[in-house]
């Protein structure tokens, strides 16, 4: 979509949240959140309902102002400033499209809102539709689109003005596997073009597949922030060796499953064995608990 853009190896910070607080009466939705997004990374933001993710995203794009602390985009200042906000693209969880308009007409409207005009506007629309694979449906009313197509058009609207920072809030909710895979490929293509992406999701496998780093929030606080392997190493616990011997199953937590397996093999015949290792979902539940959130 963006030729000759810097790639994933680019250095520097894109978005910085410095000890931000946001309160709604007695509820503290952001409690001292600090975060520095590296240019060109995909950052996953995870948390149960009410954890503070949406507030953090709204603070990041300038829709909310922090009660304490500061938010800045690449050192230029607050995203509340129109000149700074123009460098941000947002695809909200609630699809923000006009059903009666065609895909092309939707993008034309949003493009004008971004300040695109003249020959630049149709060029950007063409690029965005091609990027999300909707060129052949450009003149069809959005009401005739599938859920996956609407999600892809939502993404096209977010990147239409060629932003450097893109925030995607649950971008694959309710879509079919083909559309989900297409969205994944588009996100990875954006990263190759040097774009910085904040990705909120409830799907742990998506975060594991896409994100360079992951932050886990709850009660307005950032509980953990690291790469997925780093989170697993710090919070996942030891691997569990599961061995069936003499008709019985034995489960052992061990740092060295192979050595433990060899030890058990010396005590009797091993009928079956497997090793369970922690995944991101287990880490998430360990940090945020298993209580249902509504």
Short mmCIF file of C-alpha atoms in Angstrom, two decimals:
data_model
loop_
_atom_site.label_atom_id
_atom_site.label_comp_id
_atom_site.label_asym_id
_atom_site.label_seq_id
_atom_site.Cartn_x
_atom_site.Cartn_y
_atom_site.Cartn_z
CA UNK A 1 0.00 0.00 0.00
CA UNK A 2 2.83 2.37 0.85
CA UNK A 3 5.88 2.01 -1.43
CA UNK A 4 9.39 2.59 -0.17
CA UNK A 5 8.33 2.70 3.47
CA UNK A 6 10.71 1.71 6.28
CA UNK A 7 10.37 -1.89 7.37
CA UNK A 8 10.19 -3.75 10.63
CA UNK A 9 13.79 -2.96 11.45
CA UNK A 10 13.07 0.75 11.92
CA UNK A 11 14.13 2.20 15.27
CA UNK A 12 12.64 4.75 17.61
CA UNK A 13 9.37 5.17 19.46
CA UNK A 14 6.01 5.78 17.85
CA UNK A 15 3.60 6.04 20.80
CA UNK A 16 4.49 6.83 24.40
CA UNK A 17 2.16 6.64 27.39
CA UNK A 18 3.83 8.04 30.49
CA UNK A 19 2.23 7.07 33.83
CA UNK A 20 -1.31 7.85 32.71
CA UNK A 21 -4.36 7.86 34.96
CA UNK A 22 -7.99 8.11 33.92
CA UNK A 23 -10.83 8.04 36.44
CA UNK A 24 -14.60 7.87 36.13
CA UNK A 25 -15.88 8.71 39.59
CA UNK A 26 -14.76 5.92 41.90
CA UNK A 27 -13.52 3.77 38.98
CA UNK A 28 -9.91 4.07 37.84
CA UNK A 29 -9.85 2.84 34.25
CA UNK A 30 -6.14 3.57 33.75
CA UNK A 31 -3.90 3.41 36.81
CA UNK A 32 -0.35 4.48 36.09
CA UNK A 33 -0.08 2.88 32.66
CA UNK A 34 3.28 3.41 30.98
CA UNK A 35 4.06 2.10 27.53
CA UNK A 36 6.46 2.88 24.70
CA UNK A 37 5.58 1.41 21.30
CA UNK A 38 8.49 0.84 18.99
CA UNK A 39 8.20 2.03 15.44
CA UNK A 40 7.22 -0.84 13.15
CA UNK A 41 6.04 -3.29 15.82
CA UNK A 42 2.70 -5.00 16.30
CA UNK A 43 1.72 -4.58 19.94
CA UNK A 44 -1.03 -6.76 21.37
CA UNK A 45 -3.20 -5.39 24.17
CA UNK A 46 -5.05 -8.11 26.11
CA UNK A 47 -7.38 -7.99 29.08
CA UNK A 48 -10.78 -9.15 30.33
CA UNK A 49 -13.88 -6.98 30.05
CA UNK A 50 -13.45 -3.83 32.12
CA UNK A 51 -9.66 -4.16 32.24
CA UNK A 52 -9.03 -0.68 30.82
CA UNK A 53 -8.11 -1.61 27.24
CA UNK A 54 -10.69 0.63 25.56
CA UNK A 55 -9.79 3.57 27.79
CA UNK A 56 -6.11 3.07 26.95
CA UNK A 57 -6.90 2.98 23.23
CA UNK A 58 -9.07 6.13 23.50
CA UNK A 59 -6.27 7.91 25.35
CA UNK A 60 -3.80 6.80 22.68
CA UNK A 61 -5.83 8.34 19.84
CA UNK A 62 -6.79 11.55 21.65
CA UNK A 63 -10.47 10.75 22.20
CA UNK A 64 -9.83 11.06 25.94
CA UNK A 65 -7.40 13.21 27.90
CA UNK A 66 -5.56 11.66 30.87
CA UNK A 67 -6.22 13.02 34.36
CA UNK A 68 -2.53 12.57 35.06
CA UNK A 69 0.44 11.67 32.90
CA UNK A 70 0.96 12.27 29.19
CA UNK A 71 0.47 10.67 25.79
CA UNK A 72 2.60 11.59 22.78
CA UNK A 73 3.00 10.45 19.21
CA UNK A 74 6.61 10.23 18.08
CA UNK A 75 7.53 13.13 20.32
CA UNK A 76 5.24 15.53 18.45
CA UNK A 77 2.79 15.96 21.30
CA UNK A 78 -0.66 14.87 22.33
CA UNK A 79 -2.85 12.96 19.84
CA UNK A 80 -5.62 15.38 20.84
CA UNK A 81 -3.97 17.84 18.44
CA UNK A 82 -5.48 17.55 14.93
CA UNK A 83 -2.05 17.64 13.26
CA UNK A 84 -0.90 14.70 15.40
CA UNK A 85 -4.17 12.77 15.16
CA UNK A 86 -3.88 12.91 11.36
CA UNK A 87 -1.06 10.38 11.67
CA UNK A 88 -3.33 7.81 13.32
CA UNK A 89 -5.74 5.30 11.80
CA UNK A 90 -8.43 3.56 13.86
CA UNK A 91 -10.58 0.53 13.05
CA UNK A 92 -13.09 0.33 15.93
CA UNK A 93 -14.66 -2.91 17.11
CA UNK A 94 -18.12 -1.62 16.16
CA UNK A 95 -17.96 -1.49 12.36
CA UNK A 96 -18.32 2.18 11.41
CA UNK A 97 -19.76 2.08 7.89
CA UNK A 98 -22.82 3.43 6.11
CA UNK A 99 -24.85 0.43 5.00
CA UNK A 100 -26.74 2.24 2.23
CA UNK A 101 -23.56 3.50 0.58
CA UNK A 102 -21.22 1.42 -1.55
CA UNK A 103 -17.76 0.49 -0.36
CA UNK A 104 -16.27 3.12 -2.65
CA UNK A 105 -18.69 5.80 -1.42
CA UNK A 106 -17.88 4.99 2.20
CA UNK A 107 -14.17 5.43 1.55
CA UNK A 108 -14.79 8.64 -0.39
CA UNK A 109 -16.66 10.06 2.61
CA UNK A 110 -13.97 9.05 5.11
CA UNK A 111 -11.25 10.24 2.75
CA UNK A 112 -12.73 13.72 2.65
CA UNK A 113 -12.95 13.68 6.44
CA UNK A 114 -9.21 12.97 6.45
CA UNK A 115 -8.62 15.91 4.12
CA UNK A 116 -8.00 13.92 0.95
CA UNK A 117 -9.15 15.56 -2.27
CA UNK A 118 -8.45 15.92 -5.98
CA UNK A 119 -6.66 13.07 -7.70
CA UNK A 120 -5.24 11.89 -4.39
CA UNK A 121 -8.64 10.72 -3.11
CA UNK A 122 -9.52 8.20 -5.87
CA UNK A 123 -5.90 6.99 -5.89
CA UNK A 124 -6.05 6.26 -2.17
CA UNK A 125 -9.45 4.58 -2.52
CA UNK A 126 -8.12 2.33 -5.28
CA UNK A 127 -5.09 1.37 -3.18
CA UNK A 128 -7.14 0.70 -0.04
CA UNK A 129 -9.73 -1.45 -1.85
CA UNK A 130 -7.01 -3.45 -3.58
CA UNK A 131 -5.17 -3.87 -0.28
CA UNK A 132 -8.18 -5.51 1.42
CA UNK A 133 -9.32 -7.44 -1.66
CA UNK A 134 -12.59 -5.58 -2.30
CA UNK A 135 -11.97 -3.97 -5.68
CA UNK A 136 -14.60 -6.13 -7.39
CA UNK A 137 -17.24 -5.16 -4.79
CA UNK A 138 -16.44 -1.45 -4.69
CA UNK A 139 -19.78 -0.34 -6.16
CA UNK A 140 -21.95 -2.73 -4.14
CA UNK A 141 -23.91 -1.41 -1.15
CA UNK A 142 -22.26 -2.30 2.15
CA UNK A 143 -25.54 -3.85 3.34
CA UNK A 144 -24.87 -6.66 0.84
CA UNK A 145 -21.40 -7.37 2.30
CA UNK A 146 -20.65 -10.35 4.50
CA UNK A 147 -19.35 -9.77 8.02
CA UNK A 148 -15.80 -10.45 6.87
CA UNK A 149 -16.08 -8.00 3.99
CA UNK A 150 -17.34 -5.28 6.32
CA UNK A 151 -14.38 -5.88 8.62
CA UNK A 152 -12.01 -5.59 5.68
CA UNK A 153 -13.66 -2.36 4.53
CA UNK A 154 -13.41 -1.09 8.11
CA UNK A 155 -9.66 -1.72 7.88
CA UNK A 156 -9.51 0.02 4.50
CA UNK A 157 -11.11 3.12 6.04
CA UNK A 158 -8.51 3.09 8.83
CA UNK A 159 -5.53 3.07 6.46
CA UNK A 160 -7.00 5.26 3.72
CA UNK A 161 -4.99 8.37 4.71
CA UNK A 162 -1.73 6.40 5.02
CA UNK A 163 -1.29 6.72 8.81
CA UNK A 164 1.90 5.76 10.60
CA UNK A 165 0.13 4.45 13.72
CA UNK A 166 -2.87 2.12 13.35
CA UNK A 167 -5.11 0.94 16.20
CA UNK A 168 -7.20 -2.15 15.52
CA UNK A 169 -9.84 -2.98 18.13
CA UNK A 170 -10.99 -6.62 17.86
CA UNK A 171 -10.66 -6.57 14.04
CA UNK A 172 -11.68 -10.21 13.49
CA UNK A 173 -14.80 -10.47 15.64
CA UNK A 174 -17.48 -12.51 13.89
CA UNK A 175 -15.62 -13.21 10.65
CA UNK A 176 -15.07 -16.45 8.77
CA UNK A 177 -11.66 -18.18 8.68
CA UNK A 178 -10.88 -16.94 5.15
CA UNK A 179 -11.57 -13.31 6.06
CA UNK A 180 -9.62 -13.68 9.31
CA UNK A 181 -6.61 -15.00 7.43
CA UNK A 182 -6.91 -12.16 4.88
CA UNK A 183 -6.95 -9.60 7.71
CA UNK A 184 -3.88 -11.24 9.26
CA UNK A 185 -2.00 -11.00 5.96
CA UNK A 186 -3.00 -7.35 5.57
CA UNK A 187 -1.77 -6.52 9.07
CA UNK A 188 1.57 -8.21 8.46
CA UNK A 189 1.87 -6.34 5.14
CA UNK A 190 1.29 -3.05 6.98
CA UNK A 191 4.06 -3.95 9.39
CA UNK A 192 6.42 -4.67 6.48
CA UNK A 193 5.65 -1.16 5.24
CA UNK A 194 6.88 0.21 8.57
CA UNK A 195 3.54 0.89 10.20
CA UNK A 196 3.13 0.59 13.96
CA UNK A 197 0.04 -1.33 15.05
CA UNK A 198 -1.84 -1.65 18.34
CA UNK A 199 -3.97 -4.79 18.26
CA UNK A 200 -6.59 -5.52 20.90
CA UNK A 201 -8.11 -8.98 20.90
CA UNK A 202 -9.67 -11.68 23.06
CA UNK A 203 -8.20 -14.38 20.81
CA UNK A 204 -4.93 -15.53 22.34
CA UNK A 205 -3.86 -17.41 19.22
CA UNK A 206 -4.06 -14.17 17.23
CA UNK A 207 -1.75 -12.41 19.67
CA UNK A 208 0.68 -15.33 19.56
CA UNK A 209 0.67 -15.31 15.76
CA UNK A 210 0.88 -11.59 15.08
CA UNK A 211 2.33 -9.62 17.96
CA UNK A 212 5.96 -8.76 18.61
CA UNK A 213 5.10 -7.84 22.20
CA UNK A 214 1.99 -8.28 24.32
CA UNK A 215 0.68 -6.26 27.26
CA UNK A 216 -1.84 -7.84 29.65
CA UNK A 217 -4.08 -5.38 31.51
CA UNK A 218 -6.55 -5.70 34.37
CA UNK A 219 -8.15 -3.21 36.75
CA UNK A 220 -6.54 -0.36 34.82
CA UNK A 221 -3.00 -1.64 35.36
CA UNK A 222 -0.46 -3.19 33.02
CA UNK A 223 0.19 -6.52 34.74
CA UNK A 224 2.81 -7.82 32.32
CA UNK A 225 4.48 -6.68 29.10
CA UNK A 226 6.91 -8.75 27.07
CA UNK A 227 7.27 -10.92 24.00
CA UNK A 228 5.10 -14.04 24.03
CA UNK A 229 8.13 -16.29 24.78
CA UNK A 230 9.12 -13.86 27.54
CA UNK A 231 5.65 -13.98 29.10
CA UNK A 232 5.62 -17.77 28.94
CA UNK A 233 9.06 -17.99 30.54
CA UNK A 234 8.19 -15.57 33.35
CA UNK A 235 4.60 -16.54 34.11
CA UNK A 236 3.96 -19.90 32.46
CA UNK A 237 5.51 -22.21 35.04
CA UNK A 238 7.36 -25.45 34.40
CA UNK A 239 6.43 -27.92 31.63
CA UNK A 240 4.30 -30.87 32.74
CA UNK A 241 5.42 -34.39 31.81
CA UNK A 242 2.51 -36.80 31.47
CA UNK A 243 3.51 -40.46 31.57
CA UNK A 244 1.37 -43.59 31.46
CA UNK A 245 3.09 -46.51 33.10
CA UNK A 246 1.68 -49.74 34.54
CA UNK A 247 -1.78 -48.58 33.53
CA UNK A 248 -1.54 -45.38 35.59
CA UNK A 249 -1.04 -41.77 34.56
CA UNK A 250 1.64 -39.72 36.28
CA UNK A 251 1.88 -35.93 35.91
CA UNK A 252 5.11 -34.19 36.92
CA UNK A 253 6.16 -30.55 36.65
CA UNK A 254 9.80 -30.43 35.63
CA UNK A 255 12.34 -28.10 34.06
CA UNK A 256 13.83 -31.04 32.13
CA UNK A 257 11.10 -33.39 30.80
CA UNK A 258 13.59 -35.56 28.90
CA UNK A 259 15.74 -36.22 31.95
CA UNK A 260 12.65 -37.02 34.04
CA UNK A 261 11.34 -39.33 31.32
CA UNK A 262 14.66 -41.21 31.25
CA UNK A 263 14.52 -41.54 35.03
CA UNK A 264 11.01 -42.98 34.93
CA UNK A 265 11.94 -45.32 32.09
CA UNK A 266 14.55 -46.83 34.36
CA UNK A 267 11.84 -47.69 36.89
CA UNK A 268 9.51 -49.50 34.52
CA UNK A 269 8.04 -49.63 31.01
CA UNK A 270 6.65 -46.38 29.57
CA UNK A 271 3.39 -47.02 27.73
CA UNK A 272 2.73 -43.46 26.61
CA UNK A 273 4.00 -39.95 27.33
CA UNK A 274 3.47 -36.32 26.36
CA UNK A 275 4.64 -32.87 27.48
CA UNK A 276 2.31 -29.94 28.20
CA UNK A 277 3.80 -26.47 28.00
CA UNK A 278 2.16 -23.21 29.01
CA UNK A 279 0.45 -21.12 26.36
CA UNK A 280 -0.60 -17.47 26.34
CA UNK A 281 -4.15 -18.28 27.44
CA UNK A 282 -2.86 -20.00 30.58
CA UNK A 283 -0.64 -17.01 31.35
CA UNK A 284 -3.59 -14.67 30.79
CA UNK A 285 -5.81 -16.63 33.19
CA UNK A 286 -3.03 -16.86 35.76
CA UNK A 287 -2.60 -13.08 35.77
CA UNK A 288 -6.25 -12.00 35.48
CA UNK A 289 -8.05 -14.87 37.21
CA UNK A 290 -10.86 -17.13 36.06
CA UNK A 291 -13.81 -15.12 37.39
CA UNK A 292 -16.40 -14.33 34.72
CA UNK A 293 -16.54 -10.68 33.60
CA UNK A 294 -19.64 -9.03 32.13
#
